[in-house]
Coordinates of C-alpha atoms and ligand atoms in Angstrom, one line a residue:
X1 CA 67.8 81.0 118.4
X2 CA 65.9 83.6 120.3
X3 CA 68.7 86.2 121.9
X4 CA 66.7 87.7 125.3
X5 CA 65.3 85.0 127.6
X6 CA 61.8 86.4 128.4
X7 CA 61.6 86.2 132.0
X8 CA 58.2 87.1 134.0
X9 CA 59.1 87.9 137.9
X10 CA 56.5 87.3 140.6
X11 CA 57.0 89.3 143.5
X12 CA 59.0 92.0 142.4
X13 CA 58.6 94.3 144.9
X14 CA 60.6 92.2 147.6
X15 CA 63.7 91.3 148.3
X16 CA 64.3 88.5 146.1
X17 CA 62.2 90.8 143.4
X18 CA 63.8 93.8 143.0
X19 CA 67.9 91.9 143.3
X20 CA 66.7 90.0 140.5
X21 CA 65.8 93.5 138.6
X22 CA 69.0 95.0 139.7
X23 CA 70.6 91.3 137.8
X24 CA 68.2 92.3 134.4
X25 CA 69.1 95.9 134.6
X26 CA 73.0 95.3 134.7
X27 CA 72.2 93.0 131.5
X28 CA 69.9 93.9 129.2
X29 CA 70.8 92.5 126.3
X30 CA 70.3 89.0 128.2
X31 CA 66.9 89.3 129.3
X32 CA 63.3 90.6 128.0
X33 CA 60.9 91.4 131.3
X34 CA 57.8 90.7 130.5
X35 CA 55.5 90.5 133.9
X36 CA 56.5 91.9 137.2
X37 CA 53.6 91.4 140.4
X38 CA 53.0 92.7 143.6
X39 CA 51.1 92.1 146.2
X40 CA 50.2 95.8 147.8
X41 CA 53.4 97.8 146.9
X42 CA 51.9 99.8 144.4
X43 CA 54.5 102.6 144.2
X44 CA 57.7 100.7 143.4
X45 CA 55.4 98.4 141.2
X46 CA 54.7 101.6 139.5
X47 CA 58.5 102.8 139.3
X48 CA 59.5 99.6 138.3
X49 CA 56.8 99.3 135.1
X50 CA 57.9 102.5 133.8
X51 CA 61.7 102.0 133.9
X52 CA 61.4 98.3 132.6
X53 CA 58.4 98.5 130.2
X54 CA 57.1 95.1 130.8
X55 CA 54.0 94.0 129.2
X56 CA 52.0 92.7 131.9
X57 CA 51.2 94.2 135.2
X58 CA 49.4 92.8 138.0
X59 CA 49.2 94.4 141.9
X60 CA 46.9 91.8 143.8
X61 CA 45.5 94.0 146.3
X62 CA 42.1 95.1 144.5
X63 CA 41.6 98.7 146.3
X64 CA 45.4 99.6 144.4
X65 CA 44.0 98.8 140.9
X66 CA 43.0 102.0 140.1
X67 CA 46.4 103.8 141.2
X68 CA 48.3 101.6 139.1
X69 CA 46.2 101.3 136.3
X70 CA 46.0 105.4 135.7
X71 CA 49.8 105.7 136.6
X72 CA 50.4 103.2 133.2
X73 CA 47.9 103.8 131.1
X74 CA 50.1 105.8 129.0
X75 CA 52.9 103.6 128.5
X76 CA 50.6 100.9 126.7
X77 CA 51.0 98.8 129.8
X78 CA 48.7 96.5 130.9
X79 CA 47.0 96.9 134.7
X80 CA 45.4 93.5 136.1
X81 CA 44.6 92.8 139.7
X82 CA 43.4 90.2 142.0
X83 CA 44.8 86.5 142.6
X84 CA 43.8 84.7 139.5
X85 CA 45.1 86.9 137.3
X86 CA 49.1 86.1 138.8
X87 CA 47.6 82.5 137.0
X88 CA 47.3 84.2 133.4
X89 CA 50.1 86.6 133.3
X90 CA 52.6 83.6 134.0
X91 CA 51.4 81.8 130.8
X92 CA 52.4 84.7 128.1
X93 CA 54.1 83.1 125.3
X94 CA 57.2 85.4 125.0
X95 CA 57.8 83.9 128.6
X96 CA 60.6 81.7 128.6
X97 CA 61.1 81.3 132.8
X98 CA 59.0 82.4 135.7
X99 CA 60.9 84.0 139.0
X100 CA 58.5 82.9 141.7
X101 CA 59.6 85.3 144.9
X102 CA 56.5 86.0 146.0
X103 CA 56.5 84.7 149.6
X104 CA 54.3 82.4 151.4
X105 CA 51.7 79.3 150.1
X106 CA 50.2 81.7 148.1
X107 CA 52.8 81.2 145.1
X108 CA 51.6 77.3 144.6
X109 CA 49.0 78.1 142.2
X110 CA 50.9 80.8 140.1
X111 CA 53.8 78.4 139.9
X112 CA 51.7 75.2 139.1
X113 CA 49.6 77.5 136.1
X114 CA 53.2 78.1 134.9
X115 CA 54.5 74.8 134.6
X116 CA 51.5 73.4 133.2
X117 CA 51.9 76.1 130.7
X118 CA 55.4 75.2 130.1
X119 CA 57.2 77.7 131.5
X120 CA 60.7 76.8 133.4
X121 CA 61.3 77.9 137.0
X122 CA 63.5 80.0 139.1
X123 CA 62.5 78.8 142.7
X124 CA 62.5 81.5 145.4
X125 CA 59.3 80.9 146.6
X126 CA 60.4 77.8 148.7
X127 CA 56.7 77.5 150.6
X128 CA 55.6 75.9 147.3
X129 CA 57.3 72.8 147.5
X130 CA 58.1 72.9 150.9
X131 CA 53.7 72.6 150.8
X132 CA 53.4 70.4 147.8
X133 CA 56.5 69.1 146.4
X134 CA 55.3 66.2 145.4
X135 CA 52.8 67.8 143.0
X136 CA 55.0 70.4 141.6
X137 CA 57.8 68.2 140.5
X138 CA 55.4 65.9 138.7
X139 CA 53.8 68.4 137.0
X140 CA 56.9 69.8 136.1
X141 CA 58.0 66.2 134.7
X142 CA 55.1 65.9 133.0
X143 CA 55.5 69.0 131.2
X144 CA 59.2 68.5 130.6
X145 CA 59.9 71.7 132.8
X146 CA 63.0 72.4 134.8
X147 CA 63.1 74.0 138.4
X148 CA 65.9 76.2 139.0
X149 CA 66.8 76.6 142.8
X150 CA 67.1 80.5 143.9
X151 CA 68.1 79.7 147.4
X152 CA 71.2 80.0 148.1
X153 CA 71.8 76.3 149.1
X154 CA 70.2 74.6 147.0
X155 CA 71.9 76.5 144.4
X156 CA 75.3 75.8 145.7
X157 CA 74.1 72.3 145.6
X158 CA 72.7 72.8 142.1
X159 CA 75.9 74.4 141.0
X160 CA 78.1 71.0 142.1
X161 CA 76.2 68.6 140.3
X162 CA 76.1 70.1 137.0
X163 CA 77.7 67.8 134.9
X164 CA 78.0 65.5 137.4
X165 CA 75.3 63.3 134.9
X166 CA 74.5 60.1 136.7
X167 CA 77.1 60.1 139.0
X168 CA 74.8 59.6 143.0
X169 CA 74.5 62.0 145.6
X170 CA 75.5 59.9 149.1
X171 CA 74.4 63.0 150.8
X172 CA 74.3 66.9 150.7
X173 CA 75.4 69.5 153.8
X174 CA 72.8 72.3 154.1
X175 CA 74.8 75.6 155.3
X176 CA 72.7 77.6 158.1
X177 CA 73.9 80.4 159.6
X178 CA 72.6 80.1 162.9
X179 CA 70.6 83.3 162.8
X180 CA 70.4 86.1 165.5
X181 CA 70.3 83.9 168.2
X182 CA 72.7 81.2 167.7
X183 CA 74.2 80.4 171.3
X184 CA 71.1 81.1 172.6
X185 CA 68.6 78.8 175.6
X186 CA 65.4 78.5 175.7
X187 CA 65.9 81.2 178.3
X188 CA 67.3 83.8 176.5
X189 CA 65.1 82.8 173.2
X190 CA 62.1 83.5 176.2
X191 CA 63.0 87.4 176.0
X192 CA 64.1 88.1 172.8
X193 CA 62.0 90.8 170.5
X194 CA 60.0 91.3 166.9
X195 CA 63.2 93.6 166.2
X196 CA 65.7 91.7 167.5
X197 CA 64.7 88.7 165.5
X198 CA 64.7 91.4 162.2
X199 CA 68.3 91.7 162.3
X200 CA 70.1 89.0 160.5
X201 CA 73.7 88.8 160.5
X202 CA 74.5 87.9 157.1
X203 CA 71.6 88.8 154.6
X204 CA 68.8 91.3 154.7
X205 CA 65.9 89.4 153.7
X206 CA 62.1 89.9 153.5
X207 CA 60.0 90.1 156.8
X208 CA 59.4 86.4 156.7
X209 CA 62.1 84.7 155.9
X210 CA 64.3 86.5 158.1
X211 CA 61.9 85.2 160.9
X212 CA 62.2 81.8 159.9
X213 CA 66.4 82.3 159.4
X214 CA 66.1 83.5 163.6
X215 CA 63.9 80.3 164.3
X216 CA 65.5 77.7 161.9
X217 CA 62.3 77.0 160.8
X218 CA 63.8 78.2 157.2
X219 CA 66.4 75.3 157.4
X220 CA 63.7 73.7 158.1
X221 CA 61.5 74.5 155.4
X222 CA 65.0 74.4 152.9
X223 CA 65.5 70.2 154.1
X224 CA 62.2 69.4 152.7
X225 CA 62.8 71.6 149.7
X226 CA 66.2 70.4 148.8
X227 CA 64.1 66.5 149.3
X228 CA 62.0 67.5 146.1
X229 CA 64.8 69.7 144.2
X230 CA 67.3 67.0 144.6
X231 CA 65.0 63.8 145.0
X232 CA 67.0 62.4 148.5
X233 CA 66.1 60.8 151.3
X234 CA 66.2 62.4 155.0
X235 CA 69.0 60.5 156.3
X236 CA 70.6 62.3 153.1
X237 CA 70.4 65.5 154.0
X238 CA 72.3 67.2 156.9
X239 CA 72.0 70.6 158.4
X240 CA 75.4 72.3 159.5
X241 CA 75.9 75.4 160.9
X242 CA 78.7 77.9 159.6
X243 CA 78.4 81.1 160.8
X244 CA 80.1 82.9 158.1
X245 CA 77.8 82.0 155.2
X246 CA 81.0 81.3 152.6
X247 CA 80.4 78.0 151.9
X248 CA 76.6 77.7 150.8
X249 CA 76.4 74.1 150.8
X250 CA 77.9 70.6 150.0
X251 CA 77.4 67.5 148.1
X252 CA 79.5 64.4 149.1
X253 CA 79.1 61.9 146.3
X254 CA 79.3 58.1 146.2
X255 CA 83.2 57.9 146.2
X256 CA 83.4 60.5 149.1
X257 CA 84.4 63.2 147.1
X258 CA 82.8 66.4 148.2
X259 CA 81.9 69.3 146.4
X260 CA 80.7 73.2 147.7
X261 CA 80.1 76.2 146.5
X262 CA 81.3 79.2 148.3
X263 CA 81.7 82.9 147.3
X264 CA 80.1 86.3 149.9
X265 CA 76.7 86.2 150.8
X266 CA 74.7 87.8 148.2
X267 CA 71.4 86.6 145.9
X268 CA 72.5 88.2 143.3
X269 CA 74.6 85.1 142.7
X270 CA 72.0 82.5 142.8
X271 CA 69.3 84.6 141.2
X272 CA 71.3 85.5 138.4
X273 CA 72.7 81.8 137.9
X274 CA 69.2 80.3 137.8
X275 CA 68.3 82.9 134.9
X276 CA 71.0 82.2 132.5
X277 CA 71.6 78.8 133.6
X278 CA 73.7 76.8 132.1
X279 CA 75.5 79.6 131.0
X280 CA 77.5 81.8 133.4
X281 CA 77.8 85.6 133.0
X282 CA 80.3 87.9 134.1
X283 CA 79.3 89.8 136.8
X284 CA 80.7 92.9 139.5
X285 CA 79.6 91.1 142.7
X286 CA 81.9 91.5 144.9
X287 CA 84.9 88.5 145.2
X288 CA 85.7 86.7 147.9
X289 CA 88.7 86.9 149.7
X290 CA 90.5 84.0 152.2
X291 CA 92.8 86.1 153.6
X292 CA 89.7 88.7 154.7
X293 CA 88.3 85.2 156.4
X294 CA 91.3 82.8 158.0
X295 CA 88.4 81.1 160.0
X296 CA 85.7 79.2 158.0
X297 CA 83.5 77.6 161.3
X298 CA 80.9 74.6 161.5
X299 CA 78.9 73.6 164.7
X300 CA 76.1 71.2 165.0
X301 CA 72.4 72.4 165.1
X302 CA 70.6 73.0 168.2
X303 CA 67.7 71.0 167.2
X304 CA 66.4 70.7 171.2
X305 CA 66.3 75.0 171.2
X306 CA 65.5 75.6 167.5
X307 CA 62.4 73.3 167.9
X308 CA 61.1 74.2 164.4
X309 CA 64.3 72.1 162.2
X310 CA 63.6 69.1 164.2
X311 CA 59.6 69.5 163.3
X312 CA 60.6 70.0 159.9
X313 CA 62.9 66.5 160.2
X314 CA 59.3 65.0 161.3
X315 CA 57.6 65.9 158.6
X316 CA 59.8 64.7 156.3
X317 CA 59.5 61.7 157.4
X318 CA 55.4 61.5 157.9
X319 CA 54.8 62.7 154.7
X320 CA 51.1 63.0 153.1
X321 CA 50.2 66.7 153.8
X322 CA 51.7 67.3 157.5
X323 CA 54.5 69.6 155.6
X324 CA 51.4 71.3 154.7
X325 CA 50.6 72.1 157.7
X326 CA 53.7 73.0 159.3
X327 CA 54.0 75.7 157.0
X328 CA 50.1 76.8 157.0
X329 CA 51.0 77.2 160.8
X330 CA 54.1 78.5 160.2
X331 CA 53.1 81.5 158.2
X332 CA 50.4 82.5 160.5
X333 CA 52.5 81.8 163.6
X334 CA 55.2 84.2 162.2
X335 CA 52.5 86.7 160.9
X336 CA 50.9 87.1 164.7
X337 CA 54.8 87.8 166.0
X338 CA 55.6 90.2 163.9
X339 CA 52.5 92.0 165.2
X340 CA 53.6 91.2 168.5
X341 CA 50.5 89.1 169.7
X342 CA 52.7 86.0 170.8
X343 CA 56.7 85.8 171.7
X344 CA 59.5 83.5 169.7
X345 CA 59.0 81.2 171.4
X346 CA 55.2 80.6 170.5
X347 CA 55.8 80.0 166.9
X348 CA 57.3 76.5 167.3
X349 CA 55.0 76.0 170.2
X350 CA 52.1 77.1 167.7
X351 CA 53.7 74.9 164.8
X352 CA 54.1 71.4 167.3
X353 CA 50.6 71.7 168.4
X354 CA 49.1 72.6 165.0
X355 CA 50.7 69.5 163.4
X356 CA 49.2 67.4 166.5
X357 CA 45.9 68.3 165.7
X358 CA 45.5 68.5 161.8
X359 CA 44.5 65.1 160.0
X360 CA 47.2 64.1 157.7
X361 CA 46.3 62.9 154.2
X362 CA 48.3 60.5 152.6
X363 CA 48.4 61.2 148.6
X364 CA 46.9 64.0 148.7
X365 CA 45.5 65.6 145.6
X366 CA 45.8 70.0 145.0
X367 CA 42.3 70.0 146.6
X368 CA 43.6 67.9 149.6
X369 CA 46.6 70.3 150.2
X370 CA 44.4 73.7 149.6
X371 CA 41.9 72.5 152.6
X372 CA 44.5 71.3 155.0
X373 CA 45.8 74.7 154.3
X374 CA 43.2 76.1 155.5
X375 CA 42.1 73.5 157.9
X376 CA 45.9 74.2 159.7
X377 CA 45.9 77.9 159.5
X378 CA 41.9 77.8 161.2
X379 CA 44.0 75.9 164.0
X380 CA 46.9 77.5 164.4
X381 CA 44.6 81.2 164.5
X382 CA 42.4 79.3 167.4
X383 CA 45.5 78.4 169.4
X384 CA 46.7 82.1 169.1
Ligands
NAD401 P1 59.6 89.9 150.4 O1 58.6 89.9 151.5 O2 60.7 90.8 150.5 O3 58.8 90.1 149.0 C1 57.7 89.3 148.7 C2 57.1 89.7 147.4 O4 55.9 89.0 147.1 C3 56.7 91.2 147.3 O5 56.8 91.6 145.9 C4 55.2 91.1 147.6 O6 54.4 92.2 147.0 C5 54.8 89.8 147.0 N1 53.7 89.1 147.7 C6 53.7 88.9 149.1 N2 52.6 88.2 149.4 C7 51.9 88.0 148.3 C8 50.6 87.4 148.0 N3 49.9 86.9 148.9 N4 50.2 87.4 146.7 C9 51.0 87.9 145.7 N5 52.2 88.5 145.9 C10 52.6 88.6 147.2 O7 60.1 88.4 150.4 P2 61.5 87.9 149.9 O8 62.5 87.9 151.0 O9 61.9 88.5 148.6 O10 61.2 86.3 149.7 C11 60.5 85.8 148.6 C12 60.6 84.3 148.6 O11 61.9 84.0 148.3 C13 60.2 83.6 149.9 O12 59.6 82.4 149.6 C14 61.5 83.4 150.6 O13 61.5 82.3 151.4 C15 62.4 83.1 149.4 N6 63.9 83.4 149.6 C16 64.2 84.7 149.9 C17 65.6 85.0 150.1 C18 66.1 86.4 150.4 O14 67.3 86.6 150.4 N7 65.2 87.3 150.5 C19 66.5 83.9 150.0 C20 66.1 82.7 149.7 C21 64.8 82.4 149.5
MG402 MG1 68.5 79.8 151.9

């Protein structure tokens, strides 16, 4: 049996990225890394390639090819660039998984080259099957490919049905934290700022997601991917809030039993766990302790506030390619507040009124999704 697990990370500049290098780094004699990616961070994409020595290289952003490319060339590295290339480096046949935590609808053709190429899954990149779960997970059926969840729910919820076999899921509690503003009306969400929104309570994230976290459009987004990780029905799948991030979700099962996972916030967990899965491996993270937390808390959602869970509840339920959409509008909804040309509360605005005016397609094919893409994200720019 091969000893390292050859793992290619996309994204590794980020957030998700660079934990899941700190994860190889503390274990080396568990892993091989043999592609890292970036989008436009071409300095830590350099730093990174020369302390990890992977074989493959790509920075997306054309103009940084050259940087990169001189800064390897003597470490018998290979420099590519550009989007299509993210779809070669994934099938390398020392690859054994493929980290997807680049962020955004931009990862669903990386990750669908990667199945088809055989190549297991660690899941960060939720947009991907929040977009086109119904592709991805028949793809990866058809190529006998498993998805590992990287979010922190969905692996807590991964985590309590191993070995579990064919016993049902009745249905599964999706933590949320509540973000920033939890308490808030629709008044106070009227005057809140880019910055304010930045600061997350519990986890420091990427840009994106920690938008998403302040507008629960990331539970959102996490409903309809734990619907394609876990194959369940809506009326399966509840969102709770509990403030402390402990417990990082439930399953109750057919008899009534529940199960969660719990343990501090940090990715490094669920990252690590979807690598080596279904082994464990001992780890420093830092261990929990009741006593530092006598209160564990739950509340219901504000789903009449938080606009963006409820949309992503109606989605579900519509099906065809409006989740699609949500997110196409999504992304670019979020991208315009974070350079402060609309306020919070414009993205869900922006997301309702996108999804009123895209077509849905029912069964749609890759074509279908990559055109209401772009179709939703043309809308969503015009109602900017
Ligand atoms: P990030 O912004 O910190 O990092 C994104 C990475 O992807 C960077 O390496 C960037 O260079 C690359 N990238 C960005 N756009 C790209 C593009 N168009 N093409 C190619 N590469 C691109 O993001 P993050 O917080 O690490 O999140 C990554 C993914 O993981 C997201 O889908 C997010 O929802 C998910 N996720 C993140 C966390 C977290 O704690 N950060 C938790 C759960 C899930
Ligand atoms: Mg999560």
């Amino acid at each position: 049996m091969k000893g390292k697990k050859g793992v290619a990370i996309l994204g590794s500049t980020g957030s998700i990225g660079t934990q899941a290098l700190e994860v190889i780094d503390t274990n080396p004699n568990d892993f091989d890394l043999q592609v890292i990616t970036a989008n436009k961070n071409a300095d830590l994409l350099i730093n990174q390639a020369i302390k990890f020595r992977p074989n493959n290289v790509v920075i997306v952003d054309e103009s940084l090819y050259n940087k990169v490319q001189d800064a390897l060339f003597q470490y018998d590295i290979h420099v590519y660039t550009g989007e299509e290339s993210l779809l070669d480096v994934v099938c390398g046949e020392d690859i054994d998984i493929v980290l997807t935590a680049m962020v955004g609808c931009a990862g669903l053709k990386p990750t669908l080259s990667a199945i088809k190429a055989k190549k297991n899954i660690a899941l960060a990149n939720k947009e991907t099957l929040v977009v086109a779960g119904e592709i991805i997970t028949k793809e990866a059926r058809n190529n006998g490919v498993n998805i590992y969840p990287v979010d922190s729910e969905h692996s807590a919820i991964f985590q309590c049905i191993v070995g579990e076999f064919h016993n049902k899921i009745e249905k599964i509690y999706l933590t949320a934290s509540g973000g920033p503003f939890r308490g808030f009306n629709k008044d106070d969400l009227s005057r809140v700022t880019t910055e304010q929104a930045l600061k997350h309570p519990n986890w420091e994230m990427g840009q994106k997601i920690t938008i998403d976290s302040a507008t629960l459009m990331n539970k959102g987004l996490e409903v309809i991917e734990a619907k394609w990780l876990f194959n369940l029905r809506p009326e399966q799948i509840e969102v709770i809030v509990h403030p402390q991030s402990i417990i990082h979700s439930i399953v109750q099962f057919e008899d009534g039993s529940m199960k969660a996972q719990l343990g501090l916030p940090d990715m490094k967990l669920p990252i690590q766990y979807a690598l080596t899965y279904p082994n464990r491996i001992k780890s420093n993270f830092e261990r929990f302790n009741f006593i530092d937390y006598p209160k564990l808390t739950f509340e219901r959602p504000d789903e009449k506030t938080f606009n963006n869970l409820k949309l992503a509840f109606d989605v579900l339920k519509t099906g065809g390619t409006s989740a699609c959409t949500l997110n196409a509008a999504n992304e670019v909804a979020v991208d315009a507040f974070l350079k402060k040309r609309i306020s919070f509360l414009d993205i869900s605005k922006i997301n309702s009124q996108t999804l009123e005016k895209v077509e849905i397609i029912k069964n749609p094919s890759l074509e279908d999704y990559i055109m209401i893409d772009k179709e939703s994200r043309k809308v969503a720019e015009e109602l900017i």
